CSV table of C-alpha atoms and ligand atoms in Angstrom, one decimal:
chain,number,residue,atom,x,y,z
A,1,MET,CA,0.1,0.2,-0.2
A,2,PHE,CA,1.5,3.5,-0.6
A,3,ASP,CA,-0.1,7.3,-0.4
A,4,LEU,CA,1.1,9.7,-2.7
A,5,SER,CA,-1.5,12.0,-2.4
A,6,SER,CA,0.9,14.7,-0.8
A,7,VAL,CA,3.3,14.6,-3.3
A,8,ASP,CA,0.8,14.6,-5.4
A,9,LEU,CA,0.0,18.3,-3.9
A,10,LEU,CA,3.7,19.3,-3.7
A,11,ASP,CA,3.5,20.9,-7.0
A,12,ALA,CA,0.0,23.1,-6.2
A,13,PHE,CA,1.4,24.0,-2.9
A,14,THR,CA,5.2,25.2,-4.0
A,15,ARG,CA,3.4,27.3,-6.5
A,16,GLU,CA,1.0,28.6,-3.9
A,17,LEU,CA,4.1,29.6,-1.8
A,18,THR,CA,5.8,30.8,-4.3
A,19,LEU,CA,2.8,33.3,-5.0
A,20,CYS,CA,2.9,33.8,-1.2
A,21,LYS,CA,6.9,35.1,-1.9
A,22,VAL,CA,8.1,32.7,0.5
A,23,LYS,CA,11.8,33.0,0.3
A,24,GLU,CA,14.9,31.6,1.5
A,25,ASP,CA,15.7,31.7,5.2
A,26,GLU,CA,11.9,33.0,6.1
A,27,HIS,CA,9.7,31.1,8.7
A,28,VAL,CA,6.9,29.4,7.8
A,29,VAL,CA,4.5,27.9,10.5
A,30,ILE,CA,1.9,25.4,9.5
A,31,LEU,CA,-0.7,25.5,11.9
A,32,ALA,CA,-3.0,22.0,11.8
A,33,GLU,CA,-5.4,20.5,14.7
A,34,PRO,CA,-6.2,16.5,14.4
A,35,GLY,CA,-8.9,17.1,12.2
A,36,SER,CA,-6.6,18.7,9.4
A,37,ARG,CA,-5.6,16.7,6.5
A,38,GLY,CA,-2.4,14.9,6.7
A,39,ASP,CA,-1.4,15.7,3.0
A,40,TYR,CA,-2.2,19.1,3.2
A,41,VAL,CA,0.4,19.5,6.3
A,42,ALA,CA,3.1,17.1,4.4
A,43,ALA,CA,2.8,18.9,0.8
A,44,ALA,CA,2.8,22.7,2.8
A,45,PHE,CA,5.9,21.2,4.6
A,46,GLY,CA,7.6,19.8,1.5
A,47,ALA,CA,6.6,22.9,-0.2
A,48,ALA,CA,8.2,25.2,2.3
A,49,LYS,CA,11.2,23.1,2.7
A,50,SER,CA,11.9,23.1,-1.4
A,51,LEU,CA,12.0,27.3,-1.3
A,52,GLY,CA,14.4,27.3,1.3
A,53,ALA,CA,12.6,28.4,4.4
A,54,HIS,CA,12.5,27.1,8.0
A,55,VAL,CA,9.6,25.4,8.6
A,56,ILE,CA,7.5,23.9,11.5
A,57,ALA,CA,4.4,21.9,11.5
A,58,ALA,CA,2.5,22.8,14.9
A,59,THR,CA,-0.6,20.8,15.5
A,60,VAL,CA,-2.9,21.9,18.5
A,61,PRO,CA,-5.6,20.7,19.9
A,62,GLY,CA,-9.1,20.8,18.0
A,63,GLY,CA,-12.2,22.8,19.3
A,64,SER,CA,-13.7,25.9,18.5
A,65,PRO,CA,-15.8,28.5,20.8
A,66,ALA,CA,-18.5,28.5,18.4
A,67,PRO,CA,-21.9,27.0,19.4
A,68,MET,CA,-21.7,25.1,16.1
A,69,PRO,CA,-20.0,22.1,14.4
A,70,SER,CA,-16.4,22.6,12.7
A,71,THR,CA,-17.5,21.5,9.3
A,72,HIS,CA,-15.7,24.0,7.3
A,73,THR,CA,-18.4,26.8,7.9
A,74,GLY,CA,-16.6,29.7,7.1
A,75,ALA,CA,-17.5,31.4,10.4
A,76,GLY,CA,-13.5,31.3,11.3
A,77,PRO,CA,-13.9,31.6,15.1
A,78,GLY,CA,-10.6,30.2,15.5
A,79,LEU,CA,-9.5,27.0,17.8
A,80,THR,CA,-9.5,27.7,21.7
A,81,SER,CA,-6.5,26.0,22.2
A,82,VAL,CA,-4.5,28.8,20.2
A,83,LEU,CA,-7.1,31.4,21.9
A,84,ASN,CA,-6.1,30.6,25.4
A,85,ASP,CA,-2.3,30.0,24.3
A,86,THR,CA,-0.5,32.5,24.2
A,87,THR,CA,3.0,30.3,23.5
A,88,ALA,CA,0.9,29.0,20.3
A,89,GLN,CA,-0.4,32.7,19.5
A,90,ASP,CA,3.4,34.0,20.0
A,91,LEU,CA,4.7,31.2,17.5
A,92,LEU,CA,2.7,32.3,14.5
A,93,LYS,CA,3.4,36.0,15.6
A,94,SER,CA,7.0,35.1,15.0
A,95,ALA,CA,6.3,33.4,11.5
A,96,ASP,CA,6.9,35.2,8.3
A,97,LEU,CA,4.0,33.0,7.0
A,98,VAL,CA,1.3,30.9,8.5
A,99,VAL,CA,-0.3,28.1,6.7
A,100,ASP,CA,-3.2,27.7,8.3
A,101,LEU,CA,-4.8,24.1,7.7
A,102,THR,CA,-7.3,24.1,10.6
A,103,GLN,CA,-10.5,22.9,9.7
A,104,GLU,CA,-12.4,26.7,10.3
A,105,GLY,CA,-9.6,29.5,10.5
A,106,PHE,CA,-9.3,32.6,12.2
A,107,ILE,CA,-11.0,35.0,10.2
A,108,HIS,CA,-13.7,36.2,12.6
A,109,ALA,CA,-11.3,35.8,15.9
A,110,PRO,CA,-10.0,38.9,17.1
A,111,VAL,CA,-6.3,37.4,17.8
A,112,GLN,CA,-5.6,36.8,14.1
A,113,GLN,CA,-5.5,40.7,13.9
A,114,GLU,CA,-2.7,40.7,16.4
A,115,ILE,CA,-1.0,37.9,14.4
A,116,LEU,CA,-1.2,40.3,11.6
A,117,ARG,CA,0.0,43.2,12.9
A,118,ALA,CA,2.9,41.6,13.6
A,119,GLY,CA,3.7,41.2,10.2
A,120,THR,CA,2.7,37.9,10.0
A,121,ARG,CA,1.3,36.6,6.7
A,122,ILE,CA,-1.3,33.9,6.8
A,123,ILE,CA,-2.4,32.0,4.0
A,124,PHE,CA,-5.7,29.9,5.1
A,125,VAL,CA,-6.6,26.4,3.0
A,126,CYS,CA,-9.2,24.2,3.3
A,127,ASP,CA,-11.0,23.1,0.4
A,128,ALA,CA,-11.1,19.7,-1.6
A,129,PRO,CA,-7.7,19.2,-3.6
A,130,ASP,CA,-8.9,19.5,-7.1
A,131,VAL,CA,-10.7,22.7,-5.9
A,132,LEU,CA,-7.6,24.1,-5.0
A,133,VAL,CA,-5.6,23.1,-8.5
A,134,ARG,CA,-8.5,23.9,-10.5
A,135,ASN,CA,-8.7,27.2,-8.5
A,136,LEU,CA,-4.4,28.3,-8.1
A,137,PRO,CA,-4.7,31.6,-8.5
A,138,GLN,CA,-2.4,33.7,-10.8
A,139,GLU,CA,-0.4,36.5,-10.1
A,140,GLY,CA,-2.1,39.0,-12.5
A,141,ASP,CA,-5.4,38.3,-10.3
A,142,LYS,CA,-4.1,40.9,-7.9
A,143,ALA,CA,-4.3,43.9,-10.3
A,144,ARG,CA,-8.5,42.8,-11.0
A,145,VAL,CA,-9.1,42.6,-7.6
A,146,LEU,CA,-7.7,45.9,-6.5
A,147,GLN,CA,-9.5,47.5,-9.6
A,148,GLY,CA,-12.8,46.5,-7.7
A,149,ALA,CA,-11.5,47.7,-4.5
A,150,ASP,CA,-10.3,50.7,-5.7
A,151,LEU,CA,-13.8,51.9,-7.4
A,152,LEU,CA,-15.4,50.7,-4.1
A,153,LYS,CA,-13.3,53.3,-2.0
A,154,CYS,CA,-13.7,56.1,-4.3
A,155,SER,CA,-17.7,55.6,-4.6
A,156,SER,CA,-20.7,56.2,-3.0
A,157,VAL,CA,-23.7,53.9,-3.7
A,158,MET,CA,-23.9,50.2,-4.9
A,159,ARG,CA,-26.7,49.3,-6.1
A,160,VAL,CA,-27.8,45.6,-6.7
A,161,THR,CA,-31.0,44.3,-9.0
A,162,SER,CA,-32.2,41.3,-10.7
A,163,ASP,CA,-35.1,39.9,-12.4
A,164,ALA,CA,-36.0,37.7,-9.7
A,165,GLY,CA,-36.9,41.2,-7.8
A,166,THR,CA,-33.7,42.1,-6.0
A,167,ASP,CA,-33.2,45.7,-5.1
A,168,LEU,CA,-31.0,46.5,-2.6
A,169,THR,CA,-29.1,50.0,-2.1
A,170,VAL,CA,-25.7,50.1,-0.4
A,171,GLN,CA,-23.8,53.4,1.2
A,172,LEU,CA,-20.3,52.9,0.8
A,173,LYS,CA,-19.3,55.4,3.2
A,174,ASN,CA,-17.3,53.9,5.9
A,175,ALA,CA,-17.3,50.3,4.0
A,176,HIS,CA,-13.8,49.4,4.1
A,177,PRO,CA,-13.2,48.2,0.4
A,178,GLU,CA,-11.1,45.0,0.7
A,179,PHE,CA,-10.5,41.7,-1.7
A,180,GLN,CA,-9.4,38.5,-1.6
A,181,VAL,CA,-7.0,37.1,-4.3
A,182,GLY,CA,-6.0,33.8,-2.8
A,183,PHE,CA,-2.5,34.3,-1.8
A,184,ALA,CA,-0.7,36.0,1.0
A,185,ASP,CA,2.1,38.0,-0.3
A,186,ASP,CA,2.2,41.4,1.7
A,187,PRO,CA,3.3,41.6,5.2
A,188,GLY,CA,0.7,41.5,7.4
A,189,ARG,CA,-1.6,39.8,5.0
A,190,TRP,CA,-4.3,37.5,5.2
A,191,ASP,CA,-5.7,35.4,2.4
A,192,HIS,CA,-7.6,32.3,1.4
A,193,TRP,CA,-6.9,29.7,-1.3
A,194,PRO,CA,-8.8,29.5,-3.2
A,195,SER,CA,-10.6,33.0,-3.8
A,196,THR,CA,-11.0,35.8,-6.0
A,197,MET,CA,-13.2,38.5,-5.0
A,198,VAL,CA,-14.1,42.0,-4.0
A,199,LEU,CA,-15.7,43.2,-0.9
A,200,CYS,CA,-16.9,45.5,1.8
A,201,TRP,CA,-18.0,46.0,5.2
A,202,PRO,CA,-21.3,48.3,4.7
A,203,GLU,CA,-23.1,49.6,7.6
A,204,PHE,CA,-26.2,50.5,6.0
A,205,SER,CA,-27.9,49.0,3.2
A,206,ASP,CA,-31.9,48.9,2.1
A,207,GLY,CA,-34.3,47.5,-0.2
A,208,GLN,CA,-34.9,43.9,-0.8
A,209,LEU,CA,-33.3,40.8,-1.7
A,210,VAL,CA,-34.9,38.4,-3.6
A,211,LEU,CA,-32.6,34.3,-3.2
A,212,ALA,CA,-33.7,32.6,-6.6
A,213,GLU,CA,-33.7,28.9,-7.4
A,214,GLY,CA,-29.8,27.9,-7.5
A,215,ASP,CA,-28.6,30.6,-5.6
A,216,ILE,CA,-26.2,28.6,-2.9
A,217,LEU,CA,-26.9,29.2,1.1
A,218,LEU,CA,-23.8,28.9,3.2
A,219,PRO,CA,-22.6,27.5,5.6
A,220,PHE,CA,-25.5,25.1,5.0
A,221,LYS,CA,-23.8,24.0,1.4
A,222,GLU,CA,-27.7,23.9,0.2
A,223,TYR,CA,-28.6,25.6,-3.4
A,224,VAL,CA,-32.0,27.7,-2.9
A,225,ARG,CA,-35.1,25.4,-4.3
A,226,ALA,CA,-37.7,28.1,-3.9
A,227,PRO,CA,-37.6,31.9,-3.9
A,228,VAL,CA,-36.8,33.8,-0.3
A,229,THR,CA,-37.8,37.5,-0.2
A,230,LEU,CA,-35.7,39.2,3.0
A,231,GLN,CA,-36.5,42.7,3.5
A,232,ILE,CA,-33.3,45.4,4.3
A,233,ALA,CA,-33.7,48.5,6.5
A,234,ASP,CA,-30.9,50.5,7.8
A,235,GLY,CA,-28.4,47.2,7.1
A,236,HIS,CA,-31.0,45.0,9.1
A,237,ILE,CA,-33.2,41.9,7.9
A,238,GLU,CA,-36.6,43.0,9.0
A,239,LYS,CA,-38.7,40.0,7.6
A,240,VAL,CA,-38.1,36.6,5.4
A,241,SER,CA,-40.8,35.3,3.6
A,242,GLY,CA,-41.0,32.3,1.4
A,243,GLY,CA,-40.7,28.7,0.7
A,244,ALA,CA,-38.4,26.1,2.7
A,245,GLU,CA,-35.5,27.8,3.0
A,246,ALA,CA,-37.3,30.9,3.7
A,247,GLN,CA,-38.5,28.5,6.8
A,248,LEU,CA,-34.5,27.6,7.6
A,249,LEU,CA,-33.0,31.1,7.5
A,250,GLN,CA,-35.8,32.1,10.1
A,251,THR,CA,-35.1,29.3,12.2
A,252,PHE,CA,-31.5,30.0,12.1
A,253,PHE,CA,-31.6,33.2,13.2
A,254,GLU,CA,-34.3,32.5,16.1
A,255,ASP,CA,-31.8,29.9,17.2
A,256,ALA,CA,-28.8,31.6,17.1
A,257,GLY,CA,-30.1,34.2,19.7
A,258,ASP,CA,-27.5,36.4,18.5
A,259,GLN,CA,-27.9,40.1,18.5
A,260,TRP,CA,-26.1,40.7,15.3
A,261,GLY,CA,-27.5,37.9,13.7
A,262,ARG,CA,-30.0,39.5,11.8
A,263,SER,CA,-26.9,42.2,11.0
A,264,LEU,CA,-25.8,42.4,7.0
A,265,SER,CA,-22.1,41.8,7.1
A,266,HIS,CA,-19.6,41.9,4.3
A,267,MET,CA,-20.6,42.0,0.5
A,268,GLY,CA,-19.2,42.2,-2.7
A,269,TRP,CA,-19.0,40.1,-5.9
A,270,GLY,CA,-16.6,37.3,-7.3
A,271,LEU,CA,-14.0,37.1,-9.9
A,272,MET,CA,-13.0,33.7,-9.8
A,273,LYS,CA,-13.5,32.5,-13.1
A,274,SER,CA,-12.3,29.1,-12.9
A,275,ALA,CA,-15.1,28.4,-10.1
A,276,ASP,CA,-17.7,25.8,-10.5
A,277,TRP,CA,-21.3,26.6,-9.3
A,278,PHE,CA,-21.7,22.8,-9.0
A,279,ALA,CA,-19.1,22.0,-6.9
A,280,THR,CA,-21.7,22.3,-4.1
A,281,ALA,CA,-23.4,19.6,-5.6
A,282,MET,CA,-20.7,17.7,-6.2
A,283,TYR,CA,-18.7,17.0,-3.5
A,284,GLY,CA,-19.4,16.0,0.4
A,285,LYS,CA,-20.1,18.7,2.8
A,286,GLY,CA,-17.1,17.6,4.7
A,287,ASP,CA,-14.8,18.4,2.1
A,288,LEU,CA,-15.6,21.7,1.2
A,289,MET,CA,-15.6,25.1,2.4
A,290,GLY,CA,-17.3,26.7,-0.2
A,291,MET,CA,-15.0,29.0,-2.1
A,292,ASP,CA,-16.5,27.8,-5.8
A,293,ALA,CA,-19.6,29.5,-4.5
A,294,ARG,CA,-18.5,32.3,-2.7
A,295,ALA,CA,-15.7,33.3,-5.2
A,296,PHE,CA,-17.6,32.6,-8.4
A,297,ALA,CA,-17.0,35.0,-11.2
A,298,GLY,CA,-20.2,37.2,-11.4
A,299,ASN,CA,-21.8,36.3,-8.5
A,300,PHE,CA,-23.2,38.8,-5.5
A,301,LEU,CA,-22.0,37.5,-2.1
A,302,TRP,CA,-23.4,39.0,1.1
A,303,SER,CA,-23.7,37.7,4.5
A,304,THR,CA,-24.9,38.2,7.9
A,305,GLY,CA,-23.3,38.0,11.4
A,306,PRO,CA,-19.7,39.5,12.3
A,307,HIS,CA,-18.5,43.0,11.4
A,308,PRO,CA,-15.3,44.0,12.9
A,309,PHE,CA,-15.1,47.7,11.7
A,310,LEU,CA,-18.4,48.2,13.9
A,311,GLY,CA,-17.2,46.1,16.8
A,312,ARG,CA,-19.6,43.0,16.3
A,313,GLU,CA,-18.5,39.7,17.4
A,314,SER,CA,-20.9,37.1,16.2
A,315,TYR,CA,-20.9,33.5,15.5
A,316,ALA,CA,-24.0,33.5,13.2
A,317,HIS,CA,-22.4,34.4,10.1
A,318,LEU,CA,-24.6,33.1,6.9
A,319,ASP,CA,-22.5,33.3,3.3
A,320,ILE,CA,-25.1,33.5,0.6
A,321,ALA,CA,-24.1,33.6,-2.9
A,322,MET,CA,-26.3,34.7,-5.5
A,323,ARG,CA,-26.2,34.2,-9.4
A,324,GLY,CA,-28.1,36.8,-12.1
A,325,CYS,CA,-27.6,40.0,-10.3
A,326,THR,CA,-26.4,43.2,-11.6
A,327,VAL,CA,-24.3,45.1,-9.5
A,328,SER,CA,-23.4,48.9,-10.0
A,329,VAL,CA,-21.0,50.7,-8.4
A,330,ASP,CA,-22.1,54.6,-8.7
A,331,GLY,CA,-23.4,53.7,-12.3
A,332,THR,CA,-20.3,51.6,-13.5
A,333,ASP,CA,-21.6,48.0,-13.6
A,334,VAL,CA,-19.3,45.7,-12.7
A,335,VAL,CA,-21.9,42.6,-12.9
A,336,VAL,CA,-24.5,42.2,-15.0
A,337,ASP,CA,-27.2,39.5,-15.1
A,338,GLY,CA,-24.3,37.7,-13.3
A,339,ARG,CA,-21.9,37.8,-16.0
A,340,LEU,CA,-18.5,39.7,-14.6
A,341,ILE,CA,-17.7,42.8,-16.3
A,342,ASP,CA,-13.8,42.2,-16.1
A,343,SER,CA,-12.3,45.5,-17.6
B,401,FE2,FE1,-18.2,35.6,5.1
């Protein structure tokens, strides 16, 4: 018997770490928990070593502070074992690059900001092997996402419409435009392989979002079967109506018992042309976080719950990926009927 899965991934991880600008004599820490993929740890270890970096593979106990299963949800609450251990945090702060192979990552854990402030770069990886390989980023993707983020920075209003009935007006003042590009190349940068998206964190939006059949609900990794209408006022979901998925969302909000559960969080559009909308249907839920859905070129992605710029700490994080929308920023169309306008 033999297992070549890590060797099979070595080339992809080496290309990824090269995009993360890993240099000779840099310090790479691979962070894992017992539930992490061993082949990813081995592939990242080999890739860092082949680039001449010092490498440490650190495995810490599993367990999250979030009151939900650690099934690659995207809530990013971090691991309790790291949140409670300054020695582990110091190791991560001392690294040039952390390859985060934990099941949930730390994106919404404030400690991640501390680690990034130390200058550490973090790349988070947890989707299935062929999802990583198919969506391996390219250096030129950065110019594409920066263009979108720059447009948001100098604009006042984003408008989202669709034939299904969506009509949302988003105020961009103090909305902190950002991007994800799939590699962490600058000091203090976090990113996620794979991802290519433009996003922002608005406070105020008004109108309605209408989810159409085939839109994707995350972290449930389910397709919408019957339209769902969400009435939005001042960035809060006031009313949810529709079929089975409307009931699902309503129950999620009630069960979460979270004061920010119905508040809108990040939103933006996807630019990942290699993404596959059917990935959600083709893999086991434990195999994916769902970056194909989140970053699909021409989608409109919006979310609920945590909002770091408004001091809202919340585990009740939904990401909802919609197709067929038109996204317009101060009158410039960036997505038309679900098609990315990529100039
Ligand atoms: Fe999210």
